[in-house]
PDB file of C-alpha atoms in Angstrom:
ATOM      1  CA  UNK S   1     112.297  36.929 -60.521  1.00  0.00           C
ATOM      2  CA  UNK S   2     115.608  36.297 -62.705  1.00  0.00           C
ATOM      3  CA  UNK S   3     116.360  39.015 -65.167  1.00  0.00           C
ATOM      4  CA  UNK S   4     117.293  37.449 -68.881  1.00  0.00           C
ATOM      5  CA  UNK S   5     120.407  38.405 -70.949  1.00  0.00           C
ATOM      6  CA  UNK S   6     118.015  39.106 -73.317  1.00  0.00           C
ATOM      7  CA  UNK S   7     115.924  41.970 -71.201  1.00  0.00           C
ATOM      8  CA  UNK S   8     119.661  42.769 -69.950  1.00  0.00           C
ATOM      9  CA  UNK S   9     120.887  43.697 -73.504  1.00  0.00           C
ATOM     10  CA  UNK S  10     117.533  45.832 -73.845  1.00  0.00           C
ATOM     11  CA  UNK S  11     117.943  48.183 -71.513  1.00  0.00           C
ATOM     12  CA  UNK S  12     121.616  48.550 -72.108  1.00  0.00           C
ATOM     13  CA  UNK S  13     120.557  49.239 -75.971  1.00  0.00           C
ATOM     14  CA  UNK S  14     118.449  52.077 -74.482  1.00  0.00           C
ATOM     15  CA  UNK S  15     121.042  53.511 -71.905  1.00  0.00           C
ATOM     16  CA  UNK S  16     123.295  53.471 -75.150  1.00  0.00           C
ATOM     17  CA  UNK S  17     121.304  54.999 -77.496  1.00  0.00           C
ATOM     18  CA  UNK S  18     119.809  57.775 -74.973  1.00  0.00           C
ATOM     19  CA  UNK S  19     123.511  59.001 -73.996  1.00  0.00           C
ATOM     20  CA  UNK S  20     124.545  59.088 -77.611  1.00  0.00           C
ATOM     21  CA  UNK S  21     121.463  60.828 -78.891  1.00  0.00           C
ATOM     22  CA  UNK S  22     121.533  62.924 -75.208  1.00  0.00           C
ATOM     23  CA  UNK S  23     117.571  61.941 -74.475  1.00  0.00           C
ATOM     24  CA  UNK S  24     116.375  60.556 -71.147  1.00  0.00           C
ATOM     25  CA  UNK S  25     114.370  57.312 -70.782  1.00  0.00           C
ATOM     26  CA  UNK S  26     112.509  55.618 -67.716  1.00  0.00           C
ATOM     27  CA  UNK S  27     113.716  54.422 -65.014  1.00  0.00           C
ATOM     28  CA  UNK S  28     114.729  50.416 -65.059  1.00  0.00           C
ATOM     29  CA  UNK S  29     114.014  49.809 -61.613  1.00  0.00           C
ATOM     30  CA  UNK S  30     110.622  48.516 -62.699  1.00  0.00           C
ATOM     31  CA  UNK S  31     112.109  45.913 -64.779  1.00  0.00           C
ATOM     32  CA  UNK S  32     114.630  44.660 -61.645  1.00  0.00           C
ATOM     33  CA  UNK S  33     114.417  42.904 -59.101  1.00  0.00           C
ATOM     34  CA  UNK S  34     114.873  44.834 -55.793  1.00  0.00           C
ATOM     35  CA  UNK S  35     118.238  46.050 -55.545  1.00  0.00           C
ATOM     36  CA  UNK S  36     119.570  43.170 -57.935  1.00  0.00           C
ATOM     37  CA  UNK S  37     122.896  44.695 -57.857  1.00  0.00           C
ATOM     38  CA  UNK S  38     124.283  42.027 -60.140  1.00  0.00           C
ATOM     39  CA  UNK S  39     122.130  42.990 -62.971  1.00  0.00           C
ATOM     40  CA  UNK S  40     121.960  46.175 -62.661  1.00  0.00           C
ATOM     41  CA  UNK S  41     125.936  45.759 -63.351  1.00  0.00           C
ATOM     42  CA  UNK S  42     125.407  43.284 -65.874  1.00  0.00           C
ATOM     43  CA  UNK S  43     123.424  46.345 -67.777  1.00  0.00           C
ATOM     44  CA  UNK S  44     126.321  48.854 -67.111  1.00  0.00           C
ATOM     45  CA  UNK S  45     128.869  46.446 -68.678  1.00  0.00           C
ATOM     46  CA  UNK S  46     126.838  45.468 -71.690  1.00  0.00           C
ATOM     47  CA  UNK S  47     126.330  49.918 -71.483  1.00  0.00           C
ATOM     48  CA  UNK S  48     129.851  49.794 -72.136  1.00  0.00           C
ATOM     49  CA  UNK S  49     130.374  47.162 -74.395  1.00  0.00           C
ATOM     50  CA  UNK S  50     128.218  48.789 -76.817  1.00  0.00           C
ATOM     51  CA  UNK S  51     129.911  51.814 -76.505  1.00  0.00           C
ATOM     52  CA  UNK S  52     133.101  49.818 -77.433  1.00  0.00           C
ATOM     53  CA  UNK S  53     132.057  47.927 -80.225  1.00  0.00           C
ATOM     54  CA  UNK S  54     130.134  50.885 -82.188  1.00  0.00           C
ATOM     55  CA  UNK S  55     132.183  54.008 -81.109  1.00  0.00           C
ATOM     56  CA  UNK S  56     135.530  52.478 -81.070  1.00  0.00           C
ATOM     57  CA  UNK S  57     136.227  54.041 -77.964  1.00  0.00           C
ATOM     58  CA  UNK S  58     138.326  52.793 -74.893  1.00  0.00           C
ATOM     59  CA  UNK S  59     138.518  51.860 -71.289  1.00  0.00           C
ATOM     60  CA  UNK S  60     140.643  54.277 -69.786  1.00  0.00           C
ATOM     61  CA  UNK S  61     139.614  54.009 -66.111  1.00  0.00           C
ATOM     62  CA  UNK S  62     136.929  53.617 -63.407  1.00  0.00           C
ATOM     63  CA  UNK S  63     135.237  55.772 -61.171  1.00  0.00           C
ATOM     64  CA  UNK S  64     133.510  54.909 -57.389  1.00  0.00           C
ATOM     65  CA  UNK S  65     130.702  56.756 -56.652  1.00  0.00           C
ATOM     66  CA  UNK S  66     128.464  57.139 -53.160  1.00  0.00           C
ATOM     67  CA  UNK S  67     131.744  57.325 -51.043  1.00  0.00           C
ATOM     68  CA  UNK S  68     130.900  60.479 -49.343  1.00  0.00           C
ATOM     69  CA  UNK S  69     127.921  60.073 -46.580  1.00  0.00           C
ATOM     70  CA  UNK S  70     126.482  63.595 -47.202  1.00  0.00           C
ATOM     71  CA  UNK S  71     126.003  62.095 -50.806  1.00  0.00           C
ATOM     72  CA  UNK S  72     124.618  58.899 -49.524  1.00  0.00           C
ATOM     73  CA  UNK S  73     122.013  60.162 -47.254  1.00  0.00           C
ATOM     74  CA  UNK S  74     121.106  62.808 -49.789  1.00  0.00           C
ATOM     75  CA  UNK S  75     120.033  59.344 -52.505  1.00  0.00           C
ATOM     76  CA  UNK S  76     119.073  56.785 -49.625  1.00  0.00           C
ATOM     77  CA  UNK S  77     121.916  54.986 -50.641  1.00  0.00           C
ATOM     78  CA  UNK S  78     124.285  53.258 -48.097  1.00  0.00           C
ATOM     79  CA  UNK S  79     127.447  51.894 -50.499  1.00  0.00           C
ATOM     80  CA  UNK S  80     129.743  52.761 -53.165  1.00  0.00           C
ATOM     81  CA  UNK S  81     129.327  51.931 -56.579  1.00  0.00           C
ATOM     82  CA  UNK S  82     131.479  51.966 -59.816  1.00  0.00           C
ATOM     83  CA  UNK S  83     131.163  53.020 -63.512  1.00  0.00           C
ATOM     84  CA  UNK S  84     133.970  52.697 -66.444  1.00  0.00           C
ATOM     85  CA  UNK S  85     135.702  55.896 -67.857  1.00  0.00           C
ATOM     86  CA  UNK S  86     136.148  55.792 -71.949  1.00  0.00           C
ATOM     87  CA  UNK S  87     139.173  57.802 -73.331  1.00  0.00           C
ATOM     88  CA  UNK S  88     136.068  60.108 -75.174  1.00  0.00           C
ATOM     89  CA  UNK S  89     135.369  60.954 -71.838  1.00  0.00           C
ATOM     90  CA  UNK S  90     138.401  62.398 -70.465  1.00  0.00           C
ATOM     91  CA  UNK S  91     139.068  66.215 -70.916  1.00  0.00           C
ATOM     92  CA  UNK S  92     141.977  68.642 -70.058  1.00  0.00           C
ATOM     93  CA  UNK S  93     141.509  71.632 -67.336  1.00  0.00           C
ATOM     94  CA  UNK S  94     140.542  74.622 -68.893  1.00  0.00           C
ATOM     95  CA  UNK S  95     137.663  72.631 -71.074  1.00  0.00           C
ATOM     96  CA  UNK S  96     134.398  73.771 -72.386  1.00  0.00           C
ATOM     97  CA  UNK S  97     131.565  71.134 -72.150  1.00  0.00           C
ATOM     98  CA  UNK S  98     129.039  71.794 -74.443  1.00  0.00           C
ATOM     99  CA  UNK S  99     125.759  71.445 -72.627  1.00  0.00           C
ATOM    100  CA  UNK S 100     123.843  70.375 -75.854  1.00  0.00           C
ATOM    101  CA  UNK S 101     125.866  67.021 -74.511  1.00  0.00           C
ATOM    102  CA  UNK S 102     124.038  66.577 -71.748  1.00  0.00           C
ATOM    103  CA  UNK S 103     120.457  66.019 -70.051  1.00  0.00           C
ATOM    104  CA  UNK S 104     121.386  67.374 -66.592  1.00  0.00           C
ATOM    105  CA  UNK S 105     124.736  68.281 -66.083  1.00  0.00           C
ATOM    106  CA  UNK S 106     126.083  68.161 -62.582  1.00  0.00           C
ATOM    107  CA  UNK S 107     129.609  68.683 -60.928  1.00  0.00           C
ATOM    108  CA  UNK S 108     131.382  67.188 -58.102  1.00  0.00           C
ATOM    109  CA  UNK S 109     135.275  67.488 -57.068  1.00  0.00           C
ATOM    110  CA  UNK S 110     137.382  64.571 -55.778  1.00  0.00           C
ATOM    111  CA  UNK S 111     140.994  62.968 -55.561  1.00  0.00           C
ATOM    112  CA  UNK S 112     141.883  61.485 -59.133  1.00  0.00           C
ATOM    113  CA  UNK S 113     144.748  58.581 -58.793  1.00  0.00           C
ATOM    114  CA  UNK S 114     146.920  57.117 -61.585  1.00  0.00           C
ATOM    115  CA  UNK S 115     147.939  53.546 -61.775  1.00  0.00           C
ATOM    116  CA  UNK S 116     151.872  53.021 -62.588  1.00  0.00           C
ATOM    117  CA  UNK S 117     151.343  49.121 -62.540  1.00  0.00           C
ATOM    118  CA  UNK S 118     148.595  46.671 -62.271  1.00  0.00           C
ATOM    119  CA  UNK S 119     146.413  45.667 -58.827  1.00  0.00           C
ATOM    120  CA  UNK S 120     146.288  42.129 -58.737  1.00  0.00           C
ATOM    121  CA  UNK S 121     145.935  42.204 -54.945  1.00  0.00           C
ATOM    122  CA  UNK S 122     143.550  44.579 -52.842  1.00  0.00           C
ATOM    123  CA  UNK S 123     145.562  45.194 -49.989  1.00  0.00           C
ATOM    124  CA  UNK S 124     146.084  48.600 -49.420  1.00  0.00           C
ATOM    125  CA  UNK S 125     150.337  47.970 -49.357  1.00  0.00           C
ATOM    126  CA  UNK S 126     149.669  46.762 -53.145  1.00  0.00           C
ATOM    127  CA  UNK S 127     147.413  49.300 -53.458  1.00  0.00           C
ATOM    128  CA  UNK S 128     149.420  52.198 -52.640  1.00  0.00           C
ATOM    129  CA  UNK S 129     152.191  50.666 -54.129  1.00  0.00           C
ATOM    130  CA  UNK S 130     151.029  50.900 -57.485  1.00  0.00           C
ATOM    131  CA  UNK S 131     149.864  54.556 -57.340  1.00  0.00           C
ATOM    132  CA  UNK S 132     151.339  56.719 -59.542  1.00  0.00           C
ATOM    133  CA  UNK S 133     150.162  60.238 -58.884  1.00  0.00           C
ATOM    134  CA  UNK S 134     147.240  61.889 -57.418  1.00  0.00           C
ATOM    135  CA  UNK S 135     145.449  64.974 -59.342  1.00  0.00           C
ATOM    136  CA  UNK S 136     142.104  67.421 -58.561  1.00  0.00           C
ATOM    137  CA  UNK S 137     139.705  66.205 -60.898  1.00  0.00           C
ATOM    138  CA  UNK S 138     136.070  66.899 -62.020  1.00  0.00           C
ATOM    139  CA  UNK S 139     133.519  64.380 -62.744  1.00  0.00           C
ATOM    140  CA  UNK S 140     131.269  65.343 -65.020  1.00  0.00           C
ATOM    141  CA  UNK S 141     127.655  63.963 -63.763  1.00  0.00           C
ATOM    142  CA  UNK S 142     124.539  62.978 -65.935  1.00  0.00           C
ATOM    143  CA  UNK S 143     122.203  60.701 -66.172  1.00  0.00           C
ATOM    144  CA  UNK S 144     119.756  59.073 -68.647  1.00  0.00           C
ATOM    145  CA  UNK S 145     116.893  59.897 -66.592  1.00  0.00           C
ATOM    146  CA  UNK S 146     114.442  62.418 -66.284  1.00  0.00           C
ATOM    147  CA  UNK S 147     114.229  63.083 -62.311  1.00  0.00           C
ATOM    148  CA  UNK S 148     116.917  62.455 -59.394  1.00  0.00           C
ATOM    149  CA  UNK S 149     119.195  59.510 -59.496  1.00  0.00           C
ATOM    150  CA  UNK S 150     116.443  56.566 -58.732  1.00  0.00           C
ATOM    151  CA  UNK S 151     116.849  53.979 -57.043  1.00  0.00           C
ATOM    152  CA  UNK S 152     120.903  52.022 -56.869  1.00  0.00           C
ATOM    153  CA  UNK S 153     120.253  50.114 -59.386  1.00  0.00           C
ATOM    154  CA  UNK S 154     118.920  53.017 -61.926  1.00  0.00           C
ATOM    155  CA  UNK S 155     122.315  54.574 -61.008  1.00  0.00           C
ATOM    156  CA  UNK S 156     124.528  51.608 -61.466  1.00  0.00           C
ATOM    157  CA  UNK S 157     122.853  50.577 -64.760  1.00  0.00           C
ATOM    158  CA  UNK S 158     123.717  54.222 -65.794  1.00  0.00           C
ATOM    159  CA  UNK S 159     127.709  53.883 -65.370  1.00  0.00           C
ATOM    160  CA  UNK S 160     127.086  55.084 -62.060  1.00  0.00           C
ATOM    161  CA  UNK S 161     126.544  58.512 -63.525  1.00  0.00           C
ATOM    162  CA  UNK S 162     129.433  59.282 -65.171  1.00  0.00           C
ATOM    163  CA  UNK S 163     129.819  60.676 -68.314  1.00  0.00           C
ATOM    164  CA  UNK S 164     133.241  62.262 -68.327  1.00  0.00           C
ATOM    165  CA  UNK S 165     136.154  63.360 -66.342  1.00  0.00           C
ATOM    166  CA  UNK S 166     138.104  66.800 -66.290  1.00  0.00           C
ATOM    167  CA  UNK S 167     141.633  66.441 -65.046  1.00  0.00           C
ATOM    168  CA  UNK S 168     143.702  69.194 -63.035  1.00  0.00           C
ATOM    169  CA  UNK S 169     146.682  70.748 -63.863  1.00  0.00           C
ATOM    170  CA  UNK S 170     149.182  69.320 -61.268  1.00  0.00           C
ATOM    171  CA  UNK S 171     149.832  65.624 -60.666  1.00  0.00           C
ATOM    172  CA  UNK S 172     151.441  65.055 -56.969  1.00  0.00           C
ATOM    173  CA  UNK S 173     153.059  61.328 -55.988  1.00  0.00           C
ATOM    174  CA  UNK S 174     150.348  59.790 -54.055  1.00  0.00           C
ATOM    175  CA  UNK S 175     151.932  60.470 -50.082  1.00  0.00           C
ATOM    176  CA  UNK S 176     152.966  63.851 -50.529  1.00  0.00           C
ATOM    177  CA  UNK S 177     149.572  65.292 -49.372  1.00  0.00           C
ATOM    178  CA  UNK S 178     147.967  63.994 -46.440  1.00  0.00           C
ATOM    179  CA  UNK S 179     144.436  63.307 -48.104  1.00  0.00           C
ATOM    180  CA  UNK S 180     142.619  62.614 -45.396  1.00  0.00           C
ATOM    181  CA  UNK S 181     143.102  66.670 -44.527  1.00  0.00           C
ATOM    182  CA  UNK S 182     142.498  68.177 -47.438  1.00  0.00           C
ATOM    183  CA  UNK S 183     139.932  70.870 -48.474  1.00  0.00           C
ATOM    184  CA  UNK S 184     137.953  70.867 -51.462  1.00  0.00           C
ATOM    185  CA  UNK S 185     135.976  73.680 -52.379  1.00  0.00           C
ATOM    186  CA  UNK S 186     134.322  74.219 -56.077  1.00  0.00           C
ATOM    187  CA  UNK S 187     133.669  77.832 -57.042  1.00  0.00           C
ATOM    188  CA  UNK S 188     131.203  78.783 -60.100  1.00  0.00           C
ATOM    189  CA  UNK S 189     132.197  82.715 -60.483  1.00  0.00           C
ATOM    190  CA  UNK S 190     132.253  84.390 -57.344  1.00  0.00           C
ATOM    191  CA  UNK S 191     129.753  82.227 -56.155  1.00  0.00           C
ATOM    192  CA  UNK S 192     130.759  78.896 -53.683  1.00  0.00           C
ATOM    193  CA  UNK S 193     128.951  75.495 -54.934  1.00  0.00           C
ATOM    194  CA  UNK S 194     130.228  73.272 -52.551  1.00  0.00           C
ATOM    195  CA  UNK S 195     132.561  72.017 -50.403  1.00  0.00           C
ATOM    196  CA  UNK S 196     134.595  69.280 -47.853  1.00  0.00           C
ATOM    197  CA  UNK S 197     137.480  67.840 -46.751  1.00  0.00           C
ATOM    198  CA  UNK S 198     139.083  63.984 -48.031  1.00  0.00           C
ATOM    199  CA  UNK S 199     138.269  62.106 -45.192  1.00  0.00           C
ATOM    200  CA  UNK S 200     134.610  62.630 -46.464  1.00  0.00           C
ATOM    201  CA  UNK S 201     135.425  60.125 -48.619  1.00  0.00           C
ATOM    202  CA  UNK S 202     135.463  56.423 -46.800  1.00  0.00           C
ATOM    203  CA  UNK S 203     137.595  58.550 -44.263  1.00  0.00           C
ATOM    204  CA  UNK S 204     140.390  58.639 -46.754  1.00  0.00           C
ATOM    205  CA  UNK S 205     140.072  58.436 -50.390  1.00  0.00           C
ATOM    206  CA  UNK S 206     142.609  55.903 -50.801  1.00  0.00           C
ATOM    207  CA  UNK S 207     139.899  53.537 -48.989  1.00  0.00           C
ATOM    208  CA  UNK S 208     137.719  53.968 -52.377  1.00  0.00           C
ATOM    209  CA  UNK S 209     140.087  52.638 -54.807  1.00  0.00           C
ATOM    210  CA  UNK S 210     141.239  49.327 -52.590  1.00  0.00           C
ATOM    211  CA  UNK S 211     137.077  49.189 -52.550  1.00  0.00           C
ATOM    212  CA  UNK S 212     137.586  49.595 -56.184  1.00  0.00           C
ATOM    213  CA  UNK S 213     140.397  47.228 -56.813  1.00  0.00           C
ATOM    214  CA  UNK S 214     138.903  44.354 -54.502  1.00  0.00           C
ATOM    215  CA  UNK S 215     135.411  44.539 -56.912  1.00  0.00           C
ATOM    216  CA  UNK S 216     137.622  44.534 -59.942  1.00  0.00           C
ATOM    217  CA  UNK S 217     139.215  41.680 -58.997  1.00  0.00           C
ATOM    218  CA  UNK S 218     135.989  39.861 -57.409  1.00  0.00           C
ATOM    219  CA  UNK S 219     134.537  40.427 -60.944  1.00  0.00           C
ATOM    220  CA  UNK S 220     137.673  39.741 -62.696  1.00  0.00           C
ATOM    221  CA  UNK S 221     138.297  42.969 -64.696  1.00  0.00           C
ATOM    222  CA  UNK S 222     141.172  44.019 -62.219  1.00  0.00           C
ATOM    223  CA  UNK S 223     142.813  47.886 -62.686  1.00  0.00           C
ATOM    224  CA  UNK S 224     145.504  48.364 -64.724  1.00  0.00           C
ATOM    225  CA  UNK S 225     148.752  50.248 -65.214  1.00  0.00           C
ATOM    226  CA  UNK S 226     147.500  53.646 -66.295  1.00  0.00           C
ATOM    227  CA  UNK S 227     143.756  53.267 -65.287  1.00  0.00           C
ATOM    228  CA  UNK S 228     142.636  57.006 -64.024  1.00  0.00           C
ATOM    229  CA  UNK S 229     140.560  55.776 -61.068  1.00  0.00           C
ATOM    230  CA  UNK S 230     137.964  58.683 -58.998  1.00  0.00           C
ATOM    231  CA  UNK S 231     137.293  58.339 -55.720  1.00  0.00           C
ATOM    232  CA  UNK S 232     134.130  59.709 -55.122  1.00  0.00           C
ATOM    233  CA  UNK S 233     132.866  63.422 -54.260  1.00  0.00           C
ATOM    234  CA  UNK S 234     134.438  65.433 -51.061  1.00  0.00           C
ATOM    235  CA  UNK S 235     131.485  67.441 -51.247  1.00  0.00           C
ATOM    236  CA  UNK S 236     127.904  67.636 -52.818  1.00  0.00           C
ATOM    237  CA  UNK S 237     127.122  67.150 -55.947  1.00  0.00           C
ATOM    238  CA  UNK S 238     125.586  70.202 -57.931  1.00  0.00           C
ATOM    239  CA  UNK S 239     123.874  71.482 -60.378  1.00  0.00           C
ATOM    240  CA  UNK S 240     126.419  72.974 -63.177  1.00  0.00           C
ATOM    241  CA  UNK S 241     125.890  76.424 -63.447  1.00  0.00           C
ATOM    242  CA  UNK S 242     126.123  77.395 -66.834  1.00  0.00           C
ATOM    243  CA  UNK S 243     128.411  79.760 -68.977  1.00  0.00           C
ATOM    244  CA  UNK S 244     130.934  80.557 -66.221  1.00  0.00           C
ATOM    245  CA  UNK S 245     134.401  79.516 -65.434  1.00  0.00           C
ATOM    246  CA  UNK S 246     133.870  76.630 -62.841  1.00  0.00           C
ATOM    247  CA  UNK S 247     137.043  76.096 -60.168  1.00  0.00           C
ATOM    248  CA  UNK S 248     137.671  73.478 -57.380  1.00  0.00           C
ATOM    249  CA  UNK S 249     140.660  73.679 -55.309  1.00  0.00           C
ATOM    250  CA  UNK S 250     142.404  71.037 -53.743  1.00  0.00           C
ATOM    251  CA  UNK S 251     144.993  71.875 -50.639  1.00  0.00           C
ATOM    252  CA  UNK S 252     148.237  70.654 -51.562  1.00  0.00           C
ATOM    253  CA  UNK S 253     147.029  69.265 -55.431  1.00  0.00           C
ATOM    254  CA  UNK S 254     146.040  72.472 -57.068  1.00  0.00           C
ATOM    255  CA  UNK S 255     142.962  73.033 -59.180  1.00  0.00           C
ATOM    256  CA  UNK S 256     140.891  72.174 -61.946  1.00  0.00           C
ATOM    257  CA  UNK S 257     139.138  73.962 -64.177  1.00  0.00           C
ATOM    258  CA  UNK S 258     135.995  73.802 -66.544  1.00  0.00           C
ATOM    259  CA  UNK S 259     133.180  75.708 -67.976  1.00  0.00           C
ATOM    260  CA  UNK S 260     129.592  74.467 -69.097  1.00  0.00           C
ATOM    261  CA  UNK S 261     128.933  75.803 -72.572  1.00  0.00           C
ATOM    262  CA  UNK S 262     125.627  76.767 -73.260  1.00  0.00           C
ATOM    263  CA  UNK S 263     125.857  77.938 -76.565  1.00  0.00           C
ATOM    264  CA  UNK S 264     127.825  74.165 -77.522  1.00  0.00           C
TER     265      UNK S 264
END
């Protein structure tokens, strides 16, 4: 079974129109072969593309998702995955996300990095080499389906889940912390959500964006100088908890901050 461009621009055309009119549809795992990664990325680029050409937004960055094995095992997934970050996506700590925005919303804390030059190898010397800084950083998680994430290809067809970014307030050069020992830990109120430590993350969250940078290139859309790039959640992701001041920590990086708005 070979999936068409044609049934490839279809489902992108409802992934599009569901996050811009925040509805959920089905699940296209039906439609896919099993785990036809390839299409299933096909979808999430045409996703994008359509965002591009009729919103006029941006490509601002990537994100890798499923780097953490509590997450994996949680999904029944065993690999990473990537989505593409639009500059209508990115928000400031301190924000207010208005939860009329969303279907689900759901938060996660991880290592943001910030590209000074271009990857155009994937060894990690290249890779750290073109690191600019290192930030806390939310990512803020929904999907166009009604249920848990699906199956790997539901998620990657999705943009891998992401729907937005919220960066932290301090930006560190990338060696200054050792990230493998950090501690995350994402407070809603007085109330803990989650937390972990970096090497949760591919046992250092570096290890997610040379993963990252040896796709791009592989699919040749390598990273660029002043791509913000995720690495993937330290701990679980969460259910957002709604209409209080949201907080996760970062030992040695600082914080970010953001609150889900239910009256927005």
């Amino acid at each position: 079974m070979s999936v068409t461009q044609d049934t490839i621009n279809r489902i992108a055309r409802e992934l599009f129109e569901a996050k811009r009119d925040v509805y959920t549809v089905p699940y296209v795992s039906p439609r896919l072969p099993e785990r036809d990664l390839d299409a299933a990325y096909a979808i999430s680029a045409e996703f994008a593309a359509l965002r591009e050409r009729e919103l006029g937004v941006k490509r601002v960055g990537r994100k890798v998702g499923l780097t953490n094995p509590l997450v994996q095992q949680r999904v029944g997934i065993d690999e990473p995955d990537y989505g593409i970050i639009h500059d209508d996506m990115v928000h400031a700590s301190g924000t207010h996300l208005p939860l009329s925005r969303y279907n689900h919303l759901l938060i996660e804390a991880e290592v943001a990095f910030v590209l000074k030059s271009d990857i155009l190898e994937a060894s990690r010397e290249a890779v750290e080499a073109a690191i600019d800084y290192v930030t806390p950083a939310f990512e803020v998680v929904d999907f166009r389906y009604d249920g848990s994430v699906g199956q790997i290809v539901d998620t990657i067809a999705d943009n891998a889940g992401c729907s937005g970014i919220v960066l932290g307030e301090e930006q560190h050069p990338y060696g200054e912390v050792d990230l493998t020992k950090v501690e995350m830990v994402i407070t809603g109120g007085d109330t803990e959500i989650t937390r972990g430590v970096g090497s949760n993350v591919l046992e250092d969250p570096v290890n997610a964006v040379i993963w990252l940078a040896e796709t791009a290139i592989r699919t040749g859309e390598p990273l660029r100088a002043g791509e913000v790039l995720l690495s993937g959640s330290i701990g679980y992701i969460e259910p957002w908890p709604a209409d209080v001041e949201c907080v996760a920590t970062i030992t040695g990086l600082g914080r970010v901050v953001a609150t889900a708005d239910s009256k927005g």
